Tab-separated table of C-alpha atoms and ligand atoms in Angstrom:
chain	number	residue	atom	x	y	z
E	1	UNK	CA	-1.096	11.859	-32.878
E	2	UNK	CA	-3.251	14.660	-34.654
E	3	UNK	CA	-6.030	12.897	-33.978
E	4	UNK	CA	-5.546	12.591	-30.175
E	5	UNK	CA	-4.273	16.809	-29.728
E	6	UNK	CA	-7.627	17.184	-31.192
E	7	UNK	CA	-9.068	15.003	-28.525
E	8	UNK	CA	-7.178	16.777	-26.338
E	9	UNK	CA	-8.104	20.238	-27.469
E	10	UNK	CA	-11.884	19.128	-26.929
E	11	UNK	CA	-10.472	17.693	-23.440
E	12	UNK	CA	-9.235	21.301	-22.146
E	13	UNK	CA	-11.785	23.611	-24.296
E	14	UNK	CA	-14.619	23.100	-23.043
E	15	UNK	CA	-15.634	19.985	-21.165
E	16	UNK	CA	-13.318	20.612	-17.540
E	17	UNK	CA	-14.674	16.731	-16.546
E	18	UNK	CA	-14.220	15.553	-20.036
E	19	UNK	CA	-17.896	13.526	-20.308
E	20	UNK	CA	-18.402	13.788	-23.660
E	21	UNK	CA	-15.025	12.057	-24.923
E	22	UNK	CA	-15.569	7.610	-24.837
E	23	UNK	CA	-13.405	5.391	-23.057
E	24	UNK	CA	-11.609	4.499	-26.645
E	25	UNK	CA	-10.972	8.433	-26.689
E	26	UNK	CA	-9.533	8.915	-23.159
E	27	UNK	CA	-8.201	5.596	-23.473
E	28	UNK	CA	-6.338	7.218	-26.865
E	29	UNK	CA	-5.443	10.428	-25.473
E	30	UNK	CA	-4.135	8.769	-22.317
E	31	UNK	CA	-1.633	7.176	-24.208
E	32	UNK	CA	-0.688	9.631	-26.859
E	33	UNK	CA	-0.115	12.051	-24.124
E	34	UNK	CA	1.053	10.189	-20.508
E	35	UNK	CA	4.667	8.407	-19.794
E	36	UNK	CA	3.870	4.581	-20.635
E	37	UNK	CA	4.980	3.820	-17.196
E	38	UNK	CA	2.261	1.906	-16.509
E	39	UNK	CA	-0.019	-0.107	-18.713
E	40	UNK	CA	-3.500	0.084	-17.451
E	41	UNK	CA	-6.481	-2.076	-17.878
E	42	UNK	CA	-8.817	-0.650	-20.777
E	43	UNK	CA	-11.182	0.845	-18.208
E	44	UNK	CA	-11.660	4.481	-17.814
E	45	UNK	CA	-13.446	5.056	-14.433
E	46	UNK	CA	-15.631	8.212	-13.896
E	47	UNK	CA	-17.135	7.487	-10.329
E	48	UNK	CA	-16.635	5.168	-7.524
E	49	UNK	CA	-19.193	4.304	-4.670
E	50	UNK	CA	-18.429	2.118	-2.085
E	51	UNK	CA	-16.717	-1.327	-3.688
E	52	UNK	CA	-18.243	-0.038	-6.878
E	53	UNK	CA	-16.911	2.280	-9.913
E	54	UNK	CA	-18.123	3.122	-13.288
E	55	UNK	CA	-16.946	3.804	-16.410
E	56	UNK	CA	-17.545	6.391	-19.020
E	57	UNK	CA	-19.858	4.718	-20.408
E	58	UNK	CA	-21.939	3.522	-16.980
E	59	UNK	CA	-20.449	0.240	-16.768
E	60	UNK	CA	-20.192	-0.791	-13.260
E	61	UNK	CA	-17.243	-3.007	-11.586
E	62	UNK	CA	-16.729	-4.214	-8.393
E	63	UNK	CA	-13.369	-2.620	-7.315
E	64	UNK	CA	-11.413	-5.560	-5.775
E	65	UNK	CA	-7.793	-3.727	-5.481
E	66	UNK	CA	-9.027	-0.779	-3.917
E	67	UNK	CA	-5.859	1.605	-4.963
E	68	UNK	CA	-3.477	-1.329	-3.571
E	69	UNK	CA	-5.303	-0.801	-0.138
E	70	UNK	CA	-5.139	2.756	-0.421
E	71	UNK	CA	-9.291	3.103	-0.768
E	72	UNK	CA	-9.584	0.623	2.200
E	73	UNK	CA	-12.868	2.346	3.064
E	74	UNK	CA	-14.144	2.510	0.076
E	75	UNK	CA	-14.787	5.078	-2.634
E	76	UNK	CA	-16.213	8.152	-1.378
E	77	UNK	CA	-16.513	6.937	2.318
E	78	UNK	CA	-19.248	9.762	3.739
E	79	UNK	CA	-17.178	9.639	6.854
E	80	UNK	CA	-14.061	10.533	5.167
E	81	UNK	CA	-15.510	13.061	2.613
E	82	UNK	CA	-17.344	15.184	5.010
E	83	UNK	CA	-13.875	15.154	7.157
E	84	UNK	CA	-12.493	17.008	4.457
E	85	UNK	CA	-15.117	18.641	3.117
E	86	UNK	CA	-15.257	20.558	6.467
E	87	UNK	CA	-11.462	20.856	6.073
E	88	UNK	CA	-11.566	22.136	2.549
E	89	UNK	CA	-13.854	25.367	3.943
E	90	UNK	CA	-11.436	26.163	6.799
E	91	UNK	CA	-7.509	25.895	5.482
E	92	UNK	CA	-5.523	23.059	3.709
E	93	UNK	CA	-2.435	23.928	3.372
E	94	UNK	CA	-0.124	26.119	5.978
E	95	UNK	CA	3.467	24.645	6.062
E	96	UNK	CA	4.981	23.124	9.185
E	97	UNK	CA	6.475	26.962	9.683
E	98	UNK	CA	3.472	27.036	11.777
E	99	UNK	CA	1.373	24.843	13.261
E	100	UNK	CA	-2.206	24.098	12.227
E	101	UNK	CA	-5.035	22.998	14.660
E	102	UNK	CA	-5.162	19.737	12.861
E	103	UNK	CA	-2.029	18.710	13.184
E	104	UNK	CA	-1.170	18.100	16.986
E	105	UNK	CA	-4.764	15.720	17.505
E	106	UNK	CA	-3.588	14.073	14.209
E	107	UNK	CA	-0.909	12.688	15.160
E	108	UNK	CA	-1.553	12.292	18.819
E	109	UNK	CA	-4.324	9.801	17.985
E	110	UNK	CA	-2.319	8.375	15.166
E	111	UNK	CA	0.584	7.444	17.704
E	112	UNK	CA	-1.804	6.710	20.911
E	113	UNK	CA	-3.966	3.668	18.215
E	114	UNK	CA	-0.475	2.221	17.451
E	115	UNK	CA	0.959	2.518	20.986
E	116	UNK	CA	3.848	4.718	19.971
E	117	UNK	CA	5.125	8.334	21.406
E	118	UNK	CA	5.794	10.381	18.016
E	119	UNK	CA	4.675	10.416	14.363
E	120	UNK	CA	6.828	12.052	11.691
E	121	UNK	CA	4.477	12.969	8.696
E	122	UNK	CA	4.902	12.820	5.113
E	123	UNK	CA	3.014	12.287	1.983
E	124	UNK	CA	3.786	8.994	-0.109
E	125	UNK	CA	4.572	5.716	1.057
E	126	UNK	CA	7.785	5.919	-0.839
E	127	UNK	CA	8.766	8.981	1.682
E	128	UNK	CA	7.966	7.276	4.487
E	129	UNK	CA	10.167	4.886	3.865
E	130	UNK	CA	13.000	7.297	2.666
E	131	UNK	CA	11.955	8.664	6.884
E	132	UNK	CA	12.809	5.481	8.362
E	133	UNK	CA	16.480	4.899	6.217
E	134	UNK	CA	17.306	7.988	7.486
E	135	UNK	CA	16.182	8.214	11.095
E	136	UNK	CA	18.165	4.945	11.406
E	137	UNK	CA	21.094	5.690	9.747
E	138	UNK	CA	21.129	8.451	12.121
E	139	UNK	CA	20.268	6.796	15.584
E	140	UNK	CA	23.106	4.493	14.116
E	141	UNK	CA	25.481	6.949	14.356
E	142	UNK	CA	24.287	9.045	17.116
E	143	UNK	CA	23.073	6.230	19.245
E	144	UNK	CA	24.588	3.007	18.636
E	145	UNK	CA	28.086	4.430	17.536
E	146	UNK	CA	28.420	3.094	14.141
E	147	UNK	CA	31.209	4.342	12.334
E	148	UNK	CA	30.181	7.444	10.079
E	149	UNK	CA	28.917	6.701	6.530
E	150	UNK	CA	29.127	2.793	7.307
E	151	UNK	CA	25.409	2.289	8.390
E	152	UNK	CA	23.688	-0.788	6.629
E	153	UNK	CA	20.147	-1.988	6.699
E	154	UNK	CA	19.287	-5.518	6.329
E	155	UNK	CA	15.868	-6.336	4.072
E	156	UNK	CA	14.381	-8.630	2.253
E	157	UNK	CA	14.353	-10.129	-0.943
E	158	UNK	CA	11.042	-9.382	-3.217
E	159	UNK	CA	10.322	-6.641	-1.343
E	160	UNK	CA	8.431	-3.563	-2.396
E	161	UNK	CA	8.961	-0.077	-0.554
E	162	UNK	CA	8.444	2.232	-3.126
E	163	UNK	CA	10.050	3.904	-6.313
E	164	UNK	CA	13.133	6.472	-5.349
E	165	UNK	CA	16.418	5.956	-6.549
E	166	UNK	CA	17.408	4.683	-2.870
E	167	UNK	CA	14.546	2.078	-2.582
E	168	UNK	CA	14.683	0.679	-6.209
E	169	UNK	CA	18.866	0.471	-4.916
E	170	UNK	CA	17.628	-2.616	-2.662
E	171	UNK	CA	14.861	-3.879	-5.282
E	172	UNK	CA	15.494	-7.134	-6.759
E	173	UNK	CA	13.237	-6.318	-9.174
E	174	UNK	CA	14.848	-5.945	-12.390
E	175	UNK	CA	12.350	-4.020	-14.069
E	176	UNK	CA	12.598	-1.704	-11.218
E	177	UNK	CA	15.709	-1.455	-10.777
E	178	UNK	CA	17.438	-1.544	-14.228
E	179	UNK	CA	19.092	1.336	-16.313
E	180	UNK	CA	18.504	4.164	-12.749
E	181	UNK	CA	22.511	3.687	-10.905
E	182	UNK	CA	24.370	4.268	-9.859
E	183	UNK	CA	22.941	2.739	-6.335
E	184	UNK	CA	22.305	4.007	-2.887
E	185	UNK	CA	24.665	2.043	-0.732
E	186	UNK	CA	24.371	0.237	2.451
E	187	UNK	CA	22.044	-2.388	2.211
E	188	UNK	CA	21.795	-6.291	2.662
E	189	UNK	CA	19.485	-8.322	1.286
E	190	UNK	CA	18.770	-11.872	2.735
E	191	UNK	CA	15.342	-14.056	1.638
E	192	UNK	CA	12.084	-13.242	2.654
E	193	UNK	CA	10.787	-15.311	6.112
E	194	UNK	CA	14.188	-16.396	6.943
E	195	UNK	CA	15.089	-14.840	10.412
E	196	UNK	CA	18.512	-16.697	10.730
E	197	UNK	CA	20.214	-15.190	7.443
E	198	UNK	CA	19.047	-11.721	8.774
E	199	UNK	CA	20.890	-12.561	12.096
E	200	UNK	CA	23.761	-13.689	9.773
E	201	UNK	CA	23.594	-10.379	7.643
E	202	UNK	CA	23.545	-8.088	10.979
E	203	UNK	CA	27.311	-6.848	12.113
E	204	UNK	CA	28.234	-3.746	13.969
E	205	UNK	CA	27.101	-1.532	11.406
E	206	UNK	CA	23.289	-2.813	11.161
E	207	UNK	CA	21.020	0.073	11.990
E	208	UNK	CA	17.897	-1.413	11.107
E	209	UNK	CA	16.254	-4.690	9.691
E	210	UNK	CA	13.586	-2.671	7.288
E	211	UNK	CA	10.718	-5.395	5.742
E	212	UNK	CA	7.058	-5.954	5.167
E	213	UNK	CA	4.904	-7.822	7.753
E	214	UNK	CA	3.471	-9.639	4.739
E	215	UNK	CA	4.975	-8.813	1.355
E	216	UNK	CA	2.513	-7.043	-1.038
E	217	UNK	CA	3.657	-6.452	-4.245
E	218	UNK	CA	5.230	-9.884	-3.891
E	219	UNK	CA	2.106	-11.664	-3.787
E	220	UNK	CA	0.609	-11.311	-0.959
E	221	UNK	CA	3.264	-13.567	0.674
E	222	UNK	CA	2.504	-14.195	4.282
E	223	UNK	CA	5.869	-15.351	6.155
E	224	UNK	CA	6.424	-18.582	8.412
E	225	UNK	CA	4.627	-17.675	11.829
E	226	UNK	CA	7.595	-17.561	14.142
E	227	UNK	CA	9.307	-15.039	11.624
E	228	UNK	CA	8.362	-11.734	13.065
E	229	UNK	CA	9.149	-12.430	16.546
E	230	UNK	CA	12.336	-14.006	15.700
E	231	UNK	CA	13.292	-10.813	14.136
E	232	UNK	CA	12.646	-9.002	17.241
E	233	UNK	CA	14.523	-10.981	19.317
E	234	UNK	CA	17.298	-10.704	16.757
E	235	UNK	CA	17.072	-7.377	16.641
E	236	UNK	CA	16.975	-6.561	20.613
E	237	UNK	CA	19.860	-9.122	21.082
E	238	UNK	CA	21.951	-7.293	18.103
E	239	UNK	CA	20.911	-3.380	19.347
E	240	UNK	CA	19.113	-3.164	15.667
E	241	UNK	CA	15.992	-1.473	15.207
E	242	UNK	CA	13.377	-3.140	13.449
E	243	UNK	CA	11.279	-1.278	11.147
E	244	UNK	CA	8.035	-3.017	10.041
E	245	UNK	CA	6.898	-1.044	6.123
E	246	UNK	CA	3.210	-1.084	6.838
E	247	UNK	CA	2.052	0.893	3.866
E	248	UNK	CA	0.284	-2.050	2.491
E	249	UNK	CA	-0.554	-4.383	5.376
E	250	UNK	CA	-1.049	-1.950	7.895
E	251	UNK	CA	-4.489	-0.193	8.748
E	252	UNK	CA	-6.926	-2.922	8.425
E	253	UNK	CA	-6.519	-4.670	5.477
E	254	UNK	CA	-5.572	-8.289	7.481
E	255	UNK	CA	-8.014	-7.601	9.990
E	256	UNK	CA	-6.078	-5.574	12.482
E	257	UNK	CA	-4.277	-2.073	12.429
E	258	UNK	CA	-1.105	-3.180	12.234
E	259	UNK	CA	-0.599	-6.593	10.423
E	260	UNK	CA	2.612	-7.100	12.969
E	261	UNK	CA	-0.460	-7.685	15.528
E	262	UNK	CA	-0.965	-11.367	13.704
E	263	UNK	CA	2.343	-12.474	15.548
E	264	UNK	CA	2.471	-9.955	18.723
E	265	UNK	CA	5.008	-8.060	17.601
E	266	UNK	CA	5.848	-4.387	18.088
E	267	UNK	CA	8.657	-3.439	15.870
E	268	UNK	CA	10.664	-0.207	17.001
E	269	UNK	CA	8.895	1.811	13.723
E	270	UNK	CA	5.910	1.335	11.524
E	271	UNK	CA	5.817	3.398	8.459
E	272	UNK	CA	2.057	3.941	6.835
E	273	UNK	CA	0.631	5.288	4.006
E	274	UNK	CA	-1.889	4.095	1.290
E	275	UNK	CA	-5.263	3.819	3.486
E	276	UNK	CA	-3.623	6.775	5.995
E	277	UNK	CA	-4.548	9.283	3.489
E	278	UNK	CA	-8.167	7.433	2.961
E	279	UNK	CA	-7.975	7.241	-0.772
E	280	UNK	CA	-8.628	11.591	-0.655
E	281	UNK	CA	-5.133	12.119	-0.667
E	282	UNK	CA	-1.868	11.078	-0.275
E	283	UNK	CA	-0.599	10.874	3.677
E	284	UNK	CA	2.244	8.767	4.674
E	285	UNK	CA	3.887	8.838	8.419
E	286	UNK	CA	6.856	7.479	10.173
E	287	UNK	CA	5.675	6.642	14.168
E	288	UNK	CA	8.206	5.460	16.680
E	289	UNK	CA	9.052	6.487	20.036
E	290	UNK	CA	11.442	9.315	20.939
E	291	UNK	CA	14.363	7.428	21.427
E	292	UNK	CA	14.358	6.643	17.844
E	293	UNK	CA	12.578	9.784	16.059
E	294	UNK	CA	14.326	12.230	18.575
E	295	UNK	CA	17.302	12.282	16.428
E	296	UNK	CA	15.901	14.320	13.715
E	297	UNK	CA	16.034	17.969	14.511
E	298	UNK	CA	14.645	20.605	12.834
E	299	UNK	CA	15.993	21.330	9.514
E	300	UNK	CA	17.049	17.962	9.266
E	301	UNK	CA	14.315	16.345	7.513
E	302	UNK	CA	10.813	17.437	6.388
E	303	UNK	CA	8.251	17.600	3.567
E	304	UNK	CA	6.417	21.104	2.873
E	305	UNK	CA	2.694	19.196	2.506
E	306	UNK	CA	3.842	16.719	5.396
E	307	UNK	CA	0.805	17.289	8.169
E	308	UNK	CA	-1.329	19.372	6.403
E	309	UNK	CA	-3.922	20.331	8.155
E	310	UNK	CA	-5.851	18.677	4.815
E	311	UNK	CA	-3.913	15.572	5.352
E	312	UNK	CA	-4.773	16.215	9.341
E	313	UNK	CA	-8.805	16.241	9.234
E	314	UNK	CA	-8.844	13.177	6.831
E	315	UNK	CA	-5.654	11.399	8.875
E	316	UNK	CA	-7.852	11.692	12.273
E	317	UNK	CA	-10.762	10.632	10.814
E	318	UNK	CA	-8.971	7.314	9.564
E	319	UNK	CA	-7.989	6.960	13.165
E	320	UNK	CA	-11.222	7.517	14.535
E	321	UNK	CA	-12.881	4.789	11.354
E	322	UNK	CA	-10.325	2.189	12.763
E	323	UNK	CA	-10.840	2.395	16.294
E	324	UNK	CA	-14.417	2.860	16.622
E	325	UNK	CA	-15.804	1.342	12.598
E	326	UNK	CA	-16.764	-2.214	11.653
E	327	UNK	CA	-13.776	-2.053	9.570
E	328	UNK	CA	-11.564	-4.070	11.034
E	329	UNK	CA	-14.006	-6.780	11.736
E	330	UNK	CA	-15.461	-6.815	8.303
E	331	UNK	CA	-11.975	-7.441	7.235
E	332	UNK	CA	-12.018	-10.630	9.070
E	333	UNK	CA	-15.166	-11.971	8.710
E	334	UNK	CA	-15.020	-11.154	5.141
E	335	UNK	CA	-11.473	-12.428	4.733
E	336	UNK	CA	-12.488	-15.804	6.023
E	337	UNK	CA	-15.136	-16.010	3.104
E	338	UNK	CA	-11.876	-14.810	0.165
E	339	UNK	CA	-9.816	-17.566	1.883
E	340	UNK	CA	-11.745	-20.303	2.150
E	341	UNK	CA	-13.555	-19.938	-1.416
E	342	UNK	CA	-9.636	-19.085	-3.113
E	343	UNK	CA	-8.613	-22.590	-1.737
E	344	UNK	CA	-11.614	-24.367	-3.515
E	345	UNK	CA	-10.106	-22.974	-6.677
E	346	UNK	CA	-6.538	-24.904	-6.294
E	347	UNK	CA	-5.635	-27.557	-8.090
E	348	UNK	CA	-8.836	-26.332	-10.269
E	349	UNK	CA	-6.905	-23.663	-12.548
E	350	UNK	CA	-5.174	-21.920	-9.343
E	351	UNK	CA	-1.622	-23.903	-8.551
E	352	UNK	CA	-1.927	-21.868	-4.883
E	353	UNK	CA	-3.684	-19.348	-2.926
E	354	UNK	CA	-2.633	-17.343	0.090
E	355	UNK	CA	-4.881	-14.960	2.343
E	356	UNK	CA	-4.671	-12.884	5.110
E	357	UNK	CA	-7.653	-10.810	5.822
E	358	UNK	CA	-9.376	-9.238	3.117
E	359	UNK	CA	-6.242	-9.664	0.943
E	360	UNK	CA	-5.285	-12.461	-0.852
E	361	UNK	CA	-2.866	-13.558	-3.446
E	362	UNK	CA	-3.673	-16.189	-6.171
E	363	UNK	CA	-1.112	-18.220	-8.555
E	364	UNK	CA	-2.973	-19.154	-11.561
E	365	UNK	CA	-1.997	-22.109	-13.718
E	366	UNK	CA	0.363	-20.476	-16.014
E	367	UNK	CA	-0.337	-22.971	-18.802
E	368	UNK	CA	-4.005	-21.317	-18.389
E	369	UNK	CA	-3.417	-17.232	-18.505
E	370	UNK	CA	-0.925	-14.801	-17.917
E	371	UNK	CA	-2.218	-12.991	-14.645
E	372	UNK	CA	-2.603	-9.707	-16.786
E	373	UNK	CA	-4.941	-12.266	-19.175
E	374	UNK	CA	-7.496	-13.142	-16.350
E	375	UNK	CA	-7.554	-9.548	-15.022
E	376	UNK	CA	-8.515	-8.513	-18.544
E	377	UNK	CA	-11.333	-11.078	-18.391
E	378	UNK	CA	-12.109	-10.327	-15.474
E	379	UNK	CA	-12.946	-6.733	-16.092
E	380	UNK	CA	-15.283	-8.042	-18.693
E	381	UNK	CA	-17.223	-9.639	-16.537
E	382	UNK	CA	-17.130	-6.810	-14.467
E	383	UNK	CA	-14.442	-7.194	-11.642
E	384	UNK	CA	-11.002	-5.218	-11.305
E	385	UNK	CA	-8.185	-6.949	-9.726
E	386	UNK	CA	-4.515	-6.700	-10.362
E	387	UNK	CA	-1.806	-8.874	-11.404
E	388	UNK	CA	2.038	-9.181	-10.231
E	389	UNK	CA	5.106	-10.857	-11.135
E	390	UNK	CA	3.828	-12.883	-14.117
E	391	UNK	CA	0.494	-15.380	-13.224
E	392	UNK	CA	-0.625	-14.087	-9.781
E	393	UNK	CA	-3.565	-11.834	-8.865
E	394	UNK	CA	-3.829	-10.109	-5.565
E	395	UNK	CA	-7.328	-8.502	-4.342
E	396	UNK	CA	-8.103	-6.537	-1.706
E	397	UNK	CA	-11.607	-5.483	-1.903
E	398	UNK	CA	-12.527	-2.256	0.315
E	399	UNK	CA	-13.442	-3.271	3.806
E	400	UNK	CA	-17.110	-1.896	2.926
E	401	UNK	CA	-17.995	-4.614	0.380
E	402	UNK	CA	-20.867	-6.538	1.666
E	403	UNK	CA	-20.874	-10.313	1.343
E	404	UNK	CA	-22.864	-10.799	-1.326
E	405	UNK	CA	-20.960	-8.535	-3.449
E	406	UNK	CA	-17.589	-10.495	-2.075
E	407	UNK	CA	-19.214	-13.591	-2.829
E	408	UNK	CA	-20.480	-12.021	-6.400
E	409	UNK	CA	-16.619	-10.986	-7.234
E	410	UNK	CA	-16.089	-14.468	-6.880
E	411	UNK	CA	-18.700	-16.330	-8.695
E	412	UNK	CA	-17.086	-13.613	-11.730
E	413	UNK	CA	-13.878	-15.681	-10.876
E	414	UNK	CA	-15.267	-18.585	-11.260
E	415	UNK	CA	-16.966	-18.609	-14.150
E	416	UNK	CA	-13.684	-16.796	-16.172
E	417	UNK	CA	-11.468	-19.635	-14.759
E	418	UNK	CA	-14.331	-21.859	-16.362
E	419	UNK	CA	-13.960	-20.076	-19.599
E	420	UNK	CA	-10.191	-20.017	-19.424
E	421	UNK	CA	-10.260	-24.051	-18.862
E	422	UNK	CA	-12.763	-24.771	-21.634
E	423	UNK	CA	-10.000	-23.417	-23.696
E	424	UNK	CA	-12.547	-20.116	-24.818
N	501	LIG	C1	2.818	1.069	-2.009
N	501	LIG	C2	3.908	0.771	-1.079
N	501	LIG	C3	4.930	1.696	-0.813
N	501	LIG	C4	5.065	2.990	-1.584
N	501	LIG	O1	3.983	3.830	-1.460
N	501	LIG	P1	3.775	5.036	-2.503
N	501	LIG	O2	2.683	5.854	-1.892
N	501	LIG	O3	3.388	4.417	-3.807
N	501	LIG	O4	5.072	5.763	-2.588
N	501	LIG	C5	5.859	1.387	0.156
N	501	LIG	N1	5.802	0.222	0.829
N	501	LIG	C6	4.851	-0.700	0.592
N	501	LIG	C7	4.838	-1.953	1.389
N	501	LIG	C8	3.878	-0.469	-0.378
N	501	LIG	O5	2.951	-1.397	-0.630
């Protein structure tokens, strides 16, 4: 502990980027000083470029979680940094007390690429979700005629939507979940893909069916192909609105803006985040038409950074990356190449491996590693990735990595499966 205040005395005197301290010293200080609620990789990154970081100590790694699809267009994307560069000279920060000239072509263009007529903004994923429980518990009452207080939302088991004390509520995660009731009330949970126990689950209280298009922090887990659409028609037959969390799987990362597109779906809402913001900051938004976000009125709901004009410049810019950038298409061509070189891997040390554009989920052989094992190798052979729920590893490179480096990334794979087989 003494030893680490001193580190952190040398941290705050003098040094304001903290170069001179090692990656065993930051790694050190990080701990002494930070909430364990994480427990990070031992690599201490001090720039990014593209698909590519480096450490403290001028390592290099090829970045292939990308912030959980939050850095989607890679680290310092010149698009995206002169966006807010520009922004950071004019004004960043005004309030929605007034408006700011960002705001209004933000989310104009925000709700014209998803083919929606408003966008409520907010900052973290996690809020955008809190938006769309509360916009439907309202159009529930005010719209549908559900009996006051009794609204109930329908979702999915496994899911991830973020960390508040009403999301962890419908978590069946018990790591997440244990030790913070009591609960947030009013919702169902039903199995993940399965569009007949959500029609089962729905009464006359259902305002909304809330799930991921693929789940993320699942796995990666892409549902049965009919699924989607047989939740719309579930929902449209029941008068349930059906609210797709794209934080993860939305804005590129499967190869289209909205991962819903796989199955021709358009859900009522999407809620985005991660890759809104463009790994500069965090932006989240709510978008639906005006039948369903009409119901908020002002006073009702809001967020004091929510449409910054900050979170505007960088916001349109996304936009502008997706509609008009090889983003999209590298996602696909590129995802083809993760796919179909993760499925030479099963049987082979990987028990299964699922992909959907650049993102792809991989069950190791849990007799071989723990998933937080081969990420650890992995980063010493130079690749980040991330593990979840015991063996798997999800990766979703930036959409800028080239094809070599993709292919690269994998050979690293490879040859740490190898190692992990060879019993070394
Ligand atoms: C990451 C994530 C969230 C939460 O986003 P935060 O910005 O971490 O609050 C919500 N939903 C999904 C699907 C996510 O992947």
């Amino acid at each position: 502990m003494g030893s680490t205040q001193n580190l952190g005395q040398r941290y705050s005197a003098g040094d304001p980027g903290g170069e001179e301290l090692s990656s065993t010293d930051h790694i050190a200080l990080a701990r002494a000083r930070s909430a364990h609620n994480y427990s990070p990789l031992p690599v201490v990154i001090a720039e990014g470029q593209g698909a590519w970081v480096t450490d403290v100590e001028g390592r290099r790694y090829l970045d292939c979680l990308a912030g959980y699809s939050a850095m989607n267009f890679g680290h310092r994307n010149p698009d995206l940094l002169e966006a807010a560069h520009r922004q950071l000279d004019r004004v960043t920060l005004t309030s929605r007390a007034f408006y700011n000239d960002q705001f209004g072509p933000w989310v104009s263009a925000l709700a014209d690429m998803v083919g929606k007529e408003k966008v409520l903004p907010m900052n973290t994923g996690a809020e955008a979700v809190e938006t769309g429980i509360k916009v439907a518990r309202k159009w529930a009452y005010e719209v549908k005629g559900v009996p006051e207080n009794e609204a109930t939302i329908v979702v999915a088991g496994a899911n991830f939507h973020g960390r508040t004390t009403t999301i962890i509520s419908f978590s069946s995660d018990p790591e997440a979940r244990t030790g913070f009731g009591p609960y947030t009330p009013g919702f169902r949970t039903v199995p993940y893909g399965d569009a007949a126990a959500i029609e089962e689950a729905i009464d006359h209280t259902t305002a909304a069916v809330l799930i991921e298009p693929v789940q993320g922090e699942a796995g990666v887990v892409v549902p049965p192909q009919d699924f989607l659409p047989r939740v719309r028609e579930v929902c449209d037959r029941e008068r349930v609105l059906f609210i797709a969390d794209e934080v993860q799987s939305g804005l590129g990362r499967t190869g289209t803006v909205r991962a819903c597109e796989h199955s021709g779906v358009v859900p009522d809402a999407y809620l985005f985040g991660k890759a809104l913001g463009g790994g500069v900051l965090p932006v989240s938004a709510m978008v639906a038409d005006e039948d369903v976000l009409g119901v908020i009125r002002p006073g009702q709901h809001g967020s004091t950074f929510g449409g910054n004009p900050l979170a505007g410049a960088v916001g349109r810019t996304v936009v502008r990356m997706l509609t008009e950038g090889p983003y999209l298409e590298n996602a696909r061509r590129l995802g083809e190449v993760l796919g179909r070189r993760l499925k030479e891997f099963v049987g082979d040390g990987v028990v299964s491996a699922r992909s959907i554009g650049l993102w792809a989920g991989v069950d190791v052989d849990p007799s071989l590693a723990s998933g937080k094992e081969l990420c650890r190798r992995l980063a010493e052979h130079g690749v980040l990735v991330k593990d979840t729920h015991g063996s798997t590893v999800r990766m979703s490179p930036p959409l800028v990595i080239s094809e070599e480096d993709l292919n690269w990334g994998l050979d690293r794979f490879a040859e740490v499966i190898g190692e992990l087989r060879a019993g070394r």
